[in-house]
PDB file of C-alpha atoms in Angstrom:
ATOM      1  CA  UNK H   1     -11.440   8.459  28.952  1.00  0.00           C
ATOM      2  CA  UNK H   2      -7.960   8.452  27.870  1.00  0.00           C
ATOM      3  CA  UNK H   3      -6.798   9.977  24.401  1.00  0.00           C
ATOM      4  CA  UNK H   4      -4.225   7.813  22.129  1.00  0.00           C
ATOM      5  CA  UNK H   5      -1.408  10.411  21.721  1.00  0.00           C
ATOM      6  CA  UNK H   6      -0.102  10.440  18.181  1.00  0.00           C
ATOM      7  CA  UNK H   7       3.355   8.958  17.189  1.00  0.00           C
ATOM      8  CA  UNK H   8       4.082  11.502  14.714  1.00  0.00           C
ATOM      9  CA  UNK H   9       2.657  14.599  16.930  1.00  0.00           C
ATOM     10  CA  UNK H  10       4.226  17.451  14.438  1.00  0.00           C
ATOM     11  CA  UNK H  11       2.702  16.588  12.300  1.00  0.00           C
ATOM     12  CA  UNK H  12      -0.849  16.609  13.461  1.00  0.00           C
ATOM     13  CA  UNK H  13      -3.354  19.295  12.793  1.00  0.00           C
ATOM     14  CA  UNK H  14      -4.286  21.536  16.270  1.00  0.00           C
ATOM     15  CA  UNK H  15      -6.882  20.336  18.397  1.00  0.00           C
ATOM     16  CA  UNK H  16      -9.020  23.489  17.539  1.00  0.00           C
ATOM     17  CA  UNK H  17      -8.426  23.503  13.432  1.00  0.00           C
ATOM     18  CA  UNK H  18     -10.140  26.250  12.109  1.00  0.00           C
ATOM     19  CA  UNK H  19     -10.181  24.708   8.255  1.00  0.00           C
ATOM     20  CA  UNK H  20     -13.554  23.954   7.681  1.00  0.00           C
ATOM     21  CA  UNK H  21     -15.942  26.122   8.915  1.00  0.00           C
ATOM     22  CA  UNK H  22     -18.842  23.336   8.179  1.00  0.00           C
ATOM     23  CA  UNK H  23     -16.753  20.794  10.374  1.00  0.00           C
ATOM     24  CA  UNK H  24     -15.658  23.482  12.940  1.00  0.00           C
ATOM     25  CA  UNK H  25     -19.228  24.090  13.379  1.00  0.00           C
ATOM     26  CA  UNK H  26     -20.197  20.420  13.547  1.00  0.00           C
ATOM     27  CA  UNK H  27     -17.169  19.559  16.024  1.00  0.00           C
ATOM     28  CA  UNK H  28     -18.702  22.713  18.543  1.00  0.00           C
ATOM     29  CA  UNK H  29     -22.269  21.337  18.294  1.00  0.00           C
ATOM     30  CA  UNK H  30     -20.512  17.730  19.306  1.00  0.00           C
ATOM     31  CA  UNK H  31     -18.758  19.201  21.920  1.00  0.00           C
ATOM     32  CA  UNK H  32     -21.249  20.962  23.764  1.00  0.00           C
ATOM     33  CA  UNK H  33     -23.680  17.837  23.034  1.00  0.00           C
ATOM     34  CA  UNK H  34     -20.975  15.397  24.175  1.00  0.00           C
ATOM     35  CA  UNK H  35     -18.218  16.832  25.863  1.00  0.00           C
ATOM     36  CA  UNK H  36     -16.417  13.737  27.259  1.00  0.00           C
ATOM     37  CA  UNK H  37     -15.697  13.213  23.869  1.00  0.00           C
ATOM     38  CA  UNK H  38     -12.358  13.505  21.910  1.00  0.00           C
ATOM     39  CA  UNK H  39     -14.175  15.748  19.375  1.00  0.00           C
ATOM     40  CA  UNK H  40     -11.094  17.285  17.162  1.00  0.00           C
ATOM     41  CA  UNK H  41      -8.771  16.336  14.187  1.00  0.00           C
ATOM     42  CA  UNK H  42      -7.981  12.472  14.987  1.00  0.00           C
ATOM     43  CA  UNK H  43      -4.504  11.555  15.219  1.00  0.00           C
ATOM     44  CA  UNK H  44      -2.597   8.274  13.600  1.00  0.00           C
ATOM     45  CA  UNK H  45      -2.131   5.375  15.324  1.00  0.00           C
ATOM     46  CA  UNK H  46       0.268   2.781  14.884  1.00  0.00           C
ATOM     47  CA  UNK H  47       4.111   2.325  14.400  1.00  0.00           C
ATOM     48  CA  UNK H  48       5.708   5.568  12.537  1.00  0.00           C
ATOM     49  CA  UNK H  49       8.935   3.375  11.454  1.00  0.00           C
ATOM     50  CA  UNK H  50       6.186   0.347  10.111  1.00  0.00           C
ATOM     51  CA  UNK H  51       6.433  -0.383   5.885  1.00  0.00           C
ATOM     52  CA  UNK H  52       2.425  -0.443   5.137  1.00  0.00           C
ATOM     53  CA  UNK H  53       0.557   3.161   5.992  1.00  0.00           C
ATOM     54  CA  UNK H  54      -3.697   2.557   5.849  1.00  0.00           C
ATOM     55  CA  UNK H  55      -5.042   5.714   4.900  1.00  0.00           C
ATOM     56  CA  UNK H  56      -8.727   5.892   5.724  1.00  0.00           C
ATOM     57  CA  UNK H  57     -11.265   8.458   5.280  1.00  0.00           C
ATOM     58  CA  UNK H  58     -12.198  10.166   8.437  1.00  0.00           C
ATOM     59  CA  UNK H  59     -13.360   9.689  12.049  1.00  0.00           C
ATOM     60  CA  UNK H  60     -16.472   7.838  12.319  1.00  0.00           C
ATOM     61  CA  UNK H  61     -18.714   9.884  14.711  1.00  0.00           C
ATOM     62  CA  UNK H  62     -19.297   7.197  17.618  1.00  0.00           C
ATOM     63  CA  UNK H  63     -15.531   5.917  16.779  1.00  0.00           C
ATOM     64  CA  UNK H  64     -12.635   7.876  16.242  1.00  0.00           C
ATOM     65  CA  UNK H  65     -14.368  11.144  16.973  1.00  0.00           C
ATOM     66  CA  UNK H  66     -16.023   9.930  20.194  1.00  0.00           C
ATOM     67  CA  UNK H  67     -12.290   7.649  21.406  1.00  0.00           C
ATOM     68  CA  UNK H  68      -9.751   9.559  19.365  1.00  0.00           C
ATOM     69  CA  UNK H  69      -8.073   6.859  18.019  1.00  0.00           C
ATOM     70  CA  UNK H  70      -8.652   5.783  14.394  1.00  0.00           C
ATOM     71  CA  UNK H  71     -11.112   2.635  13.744  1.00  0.00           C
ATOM     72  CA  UNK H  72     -11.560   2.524  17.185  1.00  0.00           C
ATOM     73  CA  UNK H  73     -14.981   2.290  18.774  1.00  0.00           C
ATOM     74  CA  UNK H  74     -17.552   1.265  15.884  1.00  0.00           C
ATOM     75  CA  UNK H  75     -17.946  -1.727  13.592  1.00  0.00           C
ATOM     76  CA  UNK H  76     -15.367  -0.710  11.304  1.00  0.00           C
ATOM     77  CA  UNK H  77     -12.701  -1.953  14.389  1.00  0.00           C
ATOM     78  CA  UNK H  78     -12.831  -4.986  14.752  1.00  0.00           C
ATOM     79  CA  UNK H  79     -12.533  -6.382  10.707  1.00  0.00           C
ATOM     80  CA  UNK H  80      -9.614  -3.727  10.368  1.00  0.00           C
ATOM     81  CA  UNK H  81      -7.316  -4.752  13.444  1.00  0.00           C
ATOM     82  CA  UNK H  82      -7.988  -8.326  13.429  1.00  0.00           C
ATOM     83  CA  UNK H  83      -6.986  -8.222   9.726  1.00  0.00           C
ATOM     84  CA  UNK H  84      -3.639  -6.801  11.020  1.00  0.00           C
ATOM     85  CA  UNK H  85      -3.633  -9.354  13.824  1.00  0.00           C
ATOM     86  CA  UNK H  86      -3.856 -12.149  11.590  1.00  0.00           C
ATOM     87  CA  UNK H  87      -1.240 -10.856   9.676  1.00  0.00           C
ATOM     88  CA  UNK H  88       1.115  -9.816  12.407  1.00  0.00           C
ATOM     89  CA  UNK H  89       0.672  -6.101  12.608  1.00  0.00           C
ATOM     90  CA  UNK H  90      -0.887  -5.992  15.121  1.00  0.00           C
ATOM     91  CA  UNK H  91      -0.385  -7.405  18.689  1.00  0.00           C
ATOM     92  CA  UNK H  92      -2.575  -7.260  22.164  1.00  0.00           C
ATOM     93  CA  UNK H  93      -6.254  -7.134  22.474  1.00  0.00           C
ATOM     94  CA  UNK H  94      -8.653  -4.459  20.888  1.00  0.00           C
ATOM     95  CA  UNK H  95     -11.526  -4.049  23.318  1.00  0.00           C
ATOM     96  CA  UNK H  96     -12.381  -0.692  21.596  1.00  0.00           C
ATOM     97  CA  UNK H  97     -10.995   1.991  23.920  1.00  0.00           C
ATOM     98  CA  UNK H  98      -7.398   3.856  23.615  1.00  0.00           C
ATOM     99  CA  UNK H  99      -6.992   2.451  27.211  1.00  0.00           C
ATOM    100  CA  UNK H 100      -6.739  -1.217  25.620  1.00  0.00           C
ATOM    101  CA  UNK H 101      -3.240  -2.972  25.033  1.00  0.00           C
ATOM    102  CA  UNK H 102      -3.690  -3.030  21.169  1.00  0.00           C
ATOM    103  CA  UNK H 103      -0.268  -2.079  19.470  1.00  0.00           C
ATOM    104  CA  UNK H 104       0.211  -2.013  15.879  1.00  0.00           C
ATOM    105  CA  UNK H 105       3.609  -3.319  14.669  1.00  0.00           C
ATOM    106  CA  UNK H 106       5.259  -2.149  11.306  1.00  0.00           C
ATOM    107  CA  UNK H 107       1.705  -0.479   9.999  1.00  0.00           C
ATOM    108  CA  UNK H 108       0.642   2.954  10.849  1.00  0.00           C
ATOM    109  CA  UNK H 109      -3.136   4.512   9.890  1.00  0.00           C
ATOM    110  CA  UNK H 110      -3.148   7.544   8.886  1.00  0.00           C
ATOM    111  CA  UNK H 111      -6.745   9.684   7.708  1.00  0.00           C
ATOM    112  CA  UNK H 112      -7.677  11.472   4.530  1.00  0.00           C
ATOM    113  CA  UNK H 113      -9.595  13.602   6.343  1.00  0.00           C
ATOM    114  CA  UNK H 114      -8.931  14.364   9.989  1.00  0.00           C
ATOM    115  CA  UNK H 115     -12.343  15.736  11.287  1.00  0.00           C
ATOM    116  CA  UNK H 116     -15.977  14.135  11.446  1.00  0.00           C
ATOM    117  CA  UNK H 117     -17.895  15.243   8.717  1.00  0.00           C
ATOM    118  CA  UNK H 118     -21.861  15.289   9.033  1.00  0.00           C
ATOM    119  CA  UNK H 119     -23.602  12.548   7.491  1.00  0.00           C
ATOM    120  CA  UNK H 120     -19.218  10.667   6.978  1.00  0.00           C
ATOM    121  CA  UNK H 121     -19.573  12.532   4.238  1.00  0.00           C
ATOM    122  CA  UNK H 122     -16.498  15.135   3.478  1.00  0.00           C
ATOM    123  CA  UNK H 123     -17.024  17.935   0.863  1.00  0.00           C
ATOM    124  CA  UNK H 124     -14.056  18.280  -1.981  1.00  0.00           C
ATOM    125  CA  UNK H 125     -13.341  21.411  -0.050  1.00  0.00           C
ATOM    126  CA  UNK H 126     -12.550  19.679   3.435  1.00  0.00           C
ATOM    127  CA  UNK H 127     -11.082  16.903   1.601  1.00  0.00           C
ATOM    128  CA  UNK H 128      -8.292  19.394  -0.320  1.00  0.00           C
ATOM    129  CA  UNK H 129      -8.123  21.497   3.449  1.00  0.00           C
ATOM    130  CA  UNK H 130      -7.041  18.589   5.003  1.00  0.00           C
ATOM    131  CA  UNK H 131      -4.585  17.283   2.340  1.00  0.00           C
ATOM    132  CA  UNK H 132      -1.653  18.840   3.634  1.00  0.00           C
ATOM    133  CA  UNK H 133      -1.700  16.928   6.888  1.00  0.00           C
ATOM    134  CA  UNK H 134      -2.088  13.806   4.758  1.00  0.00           C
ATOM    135  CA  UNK H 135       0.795  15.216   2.548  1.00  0.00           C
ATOM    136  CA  UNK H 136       2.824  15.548   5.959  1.00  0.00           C
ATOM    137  CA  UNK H 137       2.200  12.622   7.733  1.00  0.00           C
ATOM    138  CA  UNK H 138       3.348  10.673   4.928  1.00  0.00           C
ATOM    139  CA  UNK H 139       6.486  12.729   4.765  1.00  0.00           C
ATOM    140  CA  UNK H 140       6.799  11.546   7.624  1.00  0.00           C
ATOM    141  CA  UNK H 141       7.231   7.803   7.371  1.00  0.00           C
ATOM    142  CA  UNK H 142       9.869   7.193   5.231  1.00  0.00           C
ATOM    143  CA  UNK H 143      10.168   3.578   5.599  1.00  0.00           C
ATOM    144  CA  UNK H 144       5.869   3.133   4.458  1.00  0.00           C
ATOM    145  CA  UNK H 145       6.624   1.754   0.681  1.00  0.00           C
ATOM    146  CA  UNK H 146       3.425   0.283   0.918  1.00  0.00           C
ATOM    147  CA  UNK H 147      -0.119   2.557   0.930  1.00  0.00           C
ATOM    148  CA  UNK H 148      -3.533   0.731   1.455  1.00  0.00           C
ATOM    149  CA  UNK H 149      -6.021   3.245   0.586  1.00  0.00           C
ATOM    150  CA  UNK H 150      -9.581   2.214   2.180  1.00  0.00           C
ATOM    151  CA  UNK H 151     -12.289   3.842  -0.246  1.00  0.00           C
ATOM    152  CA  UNK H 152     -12.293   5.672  -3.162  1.00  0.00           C
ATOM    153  CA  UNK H 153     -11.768   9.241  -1.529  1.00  0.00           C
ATOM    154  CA  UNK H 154      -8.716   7.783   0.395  1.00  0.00           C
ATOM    155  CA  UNK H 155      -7.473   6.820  -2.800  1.00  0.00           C
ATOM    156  CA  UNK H 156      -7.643   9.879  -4.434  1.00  0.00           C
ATOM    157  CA  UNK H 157      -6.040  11.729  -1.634  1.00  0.00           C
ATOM    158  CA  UNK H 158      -3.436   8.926  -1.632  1.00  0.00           C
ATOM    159  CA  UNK H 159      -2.322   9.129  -5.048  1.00  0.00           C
ATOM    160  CA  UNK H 160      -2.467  13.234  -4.769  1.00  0.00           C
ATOM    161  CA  UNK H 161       0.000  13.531  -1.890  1.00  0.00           C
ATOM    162  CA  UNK H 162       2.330  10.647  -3.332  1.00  0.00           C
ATOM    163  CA  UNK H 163       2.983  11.993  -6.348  1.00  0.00           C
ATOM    164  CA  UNK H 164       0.393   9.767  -9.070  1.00  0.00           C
ATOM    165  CA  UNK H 165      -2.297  10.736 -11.324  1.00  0.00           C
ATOM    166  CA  UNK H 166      -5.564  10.129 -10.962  1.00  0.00           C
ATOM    167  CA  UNK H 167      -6.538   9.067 -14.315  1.00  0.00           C
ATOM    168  CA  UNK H 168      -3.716   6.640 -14.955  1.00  0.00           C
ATOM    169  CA  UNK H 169      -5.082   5.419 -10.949  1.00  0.00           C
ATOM    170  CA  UNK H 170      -8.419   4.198 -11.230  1.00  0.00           C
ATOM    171  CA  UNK H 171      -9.897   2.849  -7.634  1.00  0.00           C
ATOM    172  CA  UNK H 172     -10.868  -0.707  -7.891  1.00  0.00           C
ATOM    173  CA  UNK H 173     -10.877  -3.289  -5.330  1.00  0.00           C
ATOM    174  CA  UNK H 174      -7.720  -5.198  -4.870  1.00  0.00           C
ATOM    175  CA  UNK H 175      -6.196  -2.401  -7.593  1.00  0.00           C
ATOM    176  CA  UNK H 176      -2.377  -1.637  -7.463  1.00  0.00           C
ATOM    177  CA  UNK H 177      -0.517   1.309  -8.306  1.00  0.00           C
ATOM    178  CA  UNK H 178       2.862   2.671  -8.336  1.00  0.00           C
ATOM    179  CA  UNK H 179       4.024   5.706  -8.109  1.00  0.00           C
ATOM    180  CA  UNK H 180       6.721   7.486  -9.740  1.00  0.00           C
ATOM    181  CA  UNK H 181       9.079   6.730  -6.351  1.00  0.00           C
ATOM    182  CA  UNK H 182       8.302   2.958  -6.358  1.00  0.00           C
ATOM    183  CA  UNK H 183       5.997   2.995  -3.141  1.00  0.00           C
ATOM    184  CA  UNK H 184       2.660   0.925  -3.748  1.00  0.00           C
ATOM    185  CA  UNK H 185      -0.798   2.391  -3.380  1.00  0.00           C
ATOM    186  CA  UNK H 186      -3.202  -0.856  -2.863  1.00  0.00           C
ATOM    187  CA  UNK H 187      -7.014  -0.044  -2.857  1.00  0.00           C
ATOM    188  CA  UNK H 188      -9.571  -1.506  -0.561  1.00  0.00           C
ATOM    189  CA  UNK H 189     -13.176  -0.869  -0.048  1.00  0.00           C
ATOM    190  CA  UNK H 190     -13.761   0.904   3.218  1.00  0.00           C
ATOM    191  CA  UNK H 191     -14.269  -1.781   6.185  1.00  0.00           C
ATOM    192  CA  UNK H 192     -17.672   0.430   6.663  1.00  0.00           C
ATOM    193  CA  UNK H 193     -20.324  -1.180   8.724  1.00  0.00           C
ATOM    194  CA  UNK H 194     -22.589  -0.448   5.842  1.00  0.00           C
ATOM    195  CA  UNK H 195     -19.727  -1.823   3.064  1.00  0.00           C
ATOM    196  CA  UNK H 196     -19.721  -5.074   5.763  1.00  0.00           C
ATOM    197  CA  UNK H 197     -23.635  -5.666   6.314  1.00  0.00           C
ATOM    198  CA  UNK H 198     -24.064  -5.236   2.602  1.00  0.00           C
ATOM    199  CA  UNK H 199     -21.299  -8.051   1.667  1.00  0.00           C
ATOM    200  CA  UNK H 200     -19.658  -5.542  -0.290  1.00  0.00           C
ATOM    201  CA  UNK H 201     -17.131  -6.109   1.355  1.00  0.00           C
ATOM    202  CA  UNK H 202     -16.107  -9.187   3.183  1.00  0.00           C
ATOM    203  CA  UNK H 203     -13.398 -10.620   5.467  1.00  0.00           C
ATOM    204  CA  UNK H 204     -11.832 -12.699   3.014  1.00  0.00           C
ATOM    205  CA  UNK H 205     -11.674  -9.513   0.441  1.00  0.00           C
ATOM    206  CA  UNK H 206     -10.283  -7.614   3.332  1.00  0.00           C
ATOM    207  CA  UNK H 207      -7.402 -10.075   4.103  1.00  0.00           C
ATOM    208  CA  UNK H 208      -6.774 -10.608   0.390  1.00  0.00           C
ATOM    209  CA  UNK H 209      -5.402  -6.966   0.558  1.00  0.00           C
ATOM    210  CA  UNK H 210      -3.457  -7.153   3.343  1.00  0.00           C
ATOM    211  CA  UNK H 211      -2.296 -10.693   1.950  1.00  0.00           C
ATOM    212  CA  UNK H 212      -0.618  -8.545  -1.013  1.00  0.00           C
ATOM    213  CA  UNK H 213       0.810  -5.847   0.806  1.00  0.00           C
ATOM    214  CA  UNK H 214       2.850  -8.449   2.698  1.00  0.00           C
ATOM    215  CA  UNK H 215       4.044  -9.938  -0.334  1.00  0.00           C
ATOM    216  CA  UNK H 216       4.995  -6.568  -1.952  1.00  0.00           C
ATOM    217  CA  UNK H 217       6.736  -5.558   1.379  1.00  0.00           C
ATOM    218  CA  UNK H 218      10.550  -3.805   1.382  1.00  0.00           C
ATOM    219  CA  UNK H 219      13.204  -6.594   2.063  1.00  0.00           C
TER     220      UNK H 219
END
């Protein structure tokens, strides 16, 4: 299997992060059960000049973690990136493999946390280890003016590294918030499989987000 490289590659954490002992230890168990795996930190995807940056929460452990591309290789795919298809930010077909021709095209997805945790399930120690990636990565794009966060830790870590407070940014569904530099922070629930069997979470709440990030987007 080929590995999506990452289009903002100094700013990615090293393939052997020593951070999180817990997730170190995980990733080595993975990588001697699975070793055709990607198995590491998981890179962004997408277009670093695009205006909307998706910040999820971390690898999925058959998706990212087993591909190495975000949202790429579980049930969480397909809602996400034909969400951006319909809305033009995306272009080719995803057939959920970094060897497919899926491009994204003025979005960029970026992770709250860049390692699998057991059970998807970071601690608030990983989450503030990995922060400073986060915190980089978005340094690096700056012509994203527009943040979806997808789930409530992706929020938090959102609003953290772009400069908001928490309790004047509540998570909520659909919620907007600026920040003191005028880029947007939109919430979303987390295109889970479990959020999407549940009907937490549905295609036409999904695309209602993505519908107002493209009306708040930068002339």
């Amino acid at each position: 299997m080929n590995f999506a490289p990452s289009p903002i590659p100094h700013t990615e954490a090293p393939h052997d992060c020593p951070r999180c002992p817990r997730l170190v230890a995980f990733r080595d168990d993975l990588r001697i059960e699975h070793p055709d795996w990607w198995n590491a930190p998981v890179n962004a995807f997408g277009d670093p000049d695009g205006w909307l940056a998706i910040v999820g929460l971390a690898p999925g452990k058959h998706g990212a973690n087993r591909t190495g591309r975000p949202f790429t290789g579980d049930r969480s795919g397909p809602l996400l990136f034909d969400t951006l298809a319909k809305f033009g930010l995306a272009s080719g077909t995803y057939e959920g493999t970094p060897e497919d021709s899926l491009r994204l095209d003025g979005a960029i997805i970026i992770n709250a946390v860049k390692c699998l945790p057991p059970q998807n399930k970071p601690t608030p120690e990983e989450i503030r280890a990995c922060r400073p990636f986060l915190a980089g990565q978005a340094a690096a794009l700056p012509r994203a003016r527009v943040y979806i966060a997808l789930g409530q830790i992706a929020h938090q870590s959102a609003v953290k590294i772009l400069g908001g407070k928490l309790p004047k940014c509540r998570f909520a569904h659909l919620a907007e918030h600026r920040v003191p530099d005028g880029r947007i922070l939109i919430d979303s629930y987390h295109c889970s499989r479990y959020n999407q069997n549940t009907g937490r979470l549905t295609a036409e709440m999904f695309e209602a987000v993505f519908a107002r990030a493209l009306e708040l987007r930068p002339a």
